[in-house]
């Protein structure tokens, strides 16, 4: 063993540094043959106990073996290990495993190994995983010693190494009598042997420079063409190589060189380490005749000890190579053999990257180096089982004395159960933390919301009260009318705030529902346009609505809620877009679903934009994206949260794309049924349209494209021009057009000036239609003096354009109501009588005054009892009953039931319409179940009330 460079002292050093109990005793006499420092320390033994019996050394004062002694069982069944749990004098607990093995000289021995399980004992209830940890034992082994002759070994080793490394040529060269000679060689392809002939002098230059003078541990060249140091290799046919020195008894013997003959090769650290390991193995083989017997004996003893360790153990040399493992190691990871474990440790048992993102091989090299430096290192490591399952482990590296150097013993512990328990605890803690944060955020948000609502409610109330005070102290009718206009604006704003709060209350209570019905899409868009047009006109903004030609003409969904979403988004776009900006509403068909369709609505503006941080808060309840913006532009901050709820109820989603100062794009999708109502956008059949040509002059490209689409759909010719100069040039070159659509505001020549030029050139023959986002009344006098024939307000709709063409060139298909104007139809209800049940005097007065022009006769009752008595006295007198719900003495539900209970034809058939501030779905349902025919919400919308009266009277 001395000649082999391996000594008993080395083995003893390895065993004494193990953090486990290890004791060997004669099986028959119980005489101690060996015990390591850990064992002596645990039992408080200061001197070497070898030669004493176990109980004499470790249980002083005892007259015989202790109760835990396994000798009797081992003698009866020497092939069966005996496990015990024992406690040392320092109070720590150990789990011991006793086995029988053959000691030197064929002597049977009792080998006891033990691992510290104190922590398992203490934390058994808290960390179950600690009970599963394996006992830590370390058995070291020595290098493989081949029985083959040197020539056979080299030939076989070079071939296996070459094929594994995919090298083209491997050469073993030696220095003999001062000269370098080729000792052994292997070629991957016989062609290389024929084509390449290398003089030993080439290797000699590397040997002498790198290993004799510079003392390099190895030489690597990735590309001889780029490495000037090895320019002399360029004529050999080799493109890259790795060379490692071969030593015998610390003297340079020669070199082992791995070469490539084809493309250059970028040698990896792992490949270089493997080459060095092969070089070391070759060096060992060169010495084997001298040390074979001693090394073989030491290897056998080491392997027995290593394989007896129940905990997975891997040995690593100072070149970072995995050189050995025990049976527990490869079985733990599902591999069939030690070799499979060593060969595939990194490519099979380790992922490419560790949990921190670092390359596995690089990190392993760093940790192994640190382990060699400090002697003891513990860390976590990601492993793979052979079946692909990921295994988190804890690895302990211990540096142990090995021959004339050191090795690392790596012990691996499976952490899966421990990690699962810790993850469960962490998830529970995180859930509690998030719940606490959500509760705190909700409280803060609702407090801020209430403060904002107080501001939003008090501001219009202050305006109403203030303007009433001003109006009451002036006799100037103009001043009074101004105050009334301001009161009207403030009241409508206050109503919007209340509606938002009510909608959000229904959403929070889970009672927000839809009421689907069929409606023409264009009619809904006209209503939405009417709401926003006034503000757009004030800010002189461009406004366009475009509907894809494949979008159904009518839809089945909740018309009011869809209009609410579109109006809210458009109102925001108008609000946050500066004067002279642009706002657009675009509708596309995303998917045809048979009886249903998936539609995309986009509201695009050129406004102030929204930061990424603000976008995260836009659709959250009780949270405003930016309090300063809300104060500057007004609003409750609830609109978008309500829109989100509506859209999601319609089977869609809502989102935003925006950048500060670059405008915004709000978009939402809905699933809607396809309606059966057909579109009425068609030309009059009594006109020959083949020769009809229209000219559209507008500086907005989208408006021009929209006209072209509409003209193509109905089959008439359409030419467009972006400005007045281009339009007039077209008129000069081409035949006269049947009709001209001219935008009012354009750069250069505006629409009015262009019309004057047309009239001067062509007289009254041309039909000129003014299109503008500004209300007609604002430009009527100027446009009329220039000779404008008609006016179309933006945004433009297909039906209004076609109807205008029919009106002036053919037969109109339908009559359009003037947008935004209420027609009370003076005297339409003359001779009709309505019973109004309302307990609030001011409400009775307002309704009576507003309906005065219709000619209807109104009889008032101050509560439900009076209403029943009044109707019972003259049932045929009343054409309709308007019934409030909350009234003293008798409410509207009971009054309705009693009227119906009268049983007369008039009582059974008279239309009873609820008129109440209760506008929730369940409130409407309750009215209908009480016997009412319909419902009108308060504050009363006169257009809605008049439509109901026209329907029932």
Coordinates of C-alpha atoms in Angstrom, one line a residue, residues 451-467 486 489-491 493-494 497 630-631 634-635:
X451 CA -65.0 60.9 -0.5
X452 CA -65.1 61.3 -4.3
X453 CA -68.9 60.6 -4.5
X454 CA -69.5 63.2 -1.9
X455 CA -67.7 65.7 -4.1
X456 CA -69.5 64.5 -7.3
X457 CA -72.9 64.8 -5.6
X458 CA -72.3 68.0 -3.8
X459 CA -70.9 69.8 -6.8
X460 CA -74.0 69.6 -9.0
X461 CA -76.2 70.2 -5.9
X462 CA -74.3 73.3 -5.2
X463 CA -74.8 74.4 -8.8
X464 CA -78.5 73.7 -8.6
X465 CA -79.0 75.6 -5.3
X466 CA -76.8 78.4 -6.4
X467 CA -78.4 79.0 -9.8
X486 CA -77.1 75.4 -15.8
X489 CA -76.9 70.5 -16.9
X490 CA -76.2 70.0 -13.2
X491 CA -79.3 67.9 -12.7
X493 CA -74.9 65.2 -14.2
X494 CA -76.3 64.3 -10.8
X497 CA -73.8 59.9 -10.8
X630 CA -61.1 63.0 -12.4
X631 CA -61.0 66.4 -10.7
X634 CA -65.2 65.3 -13.9
X635 CA -66.7 61.9 -13.5

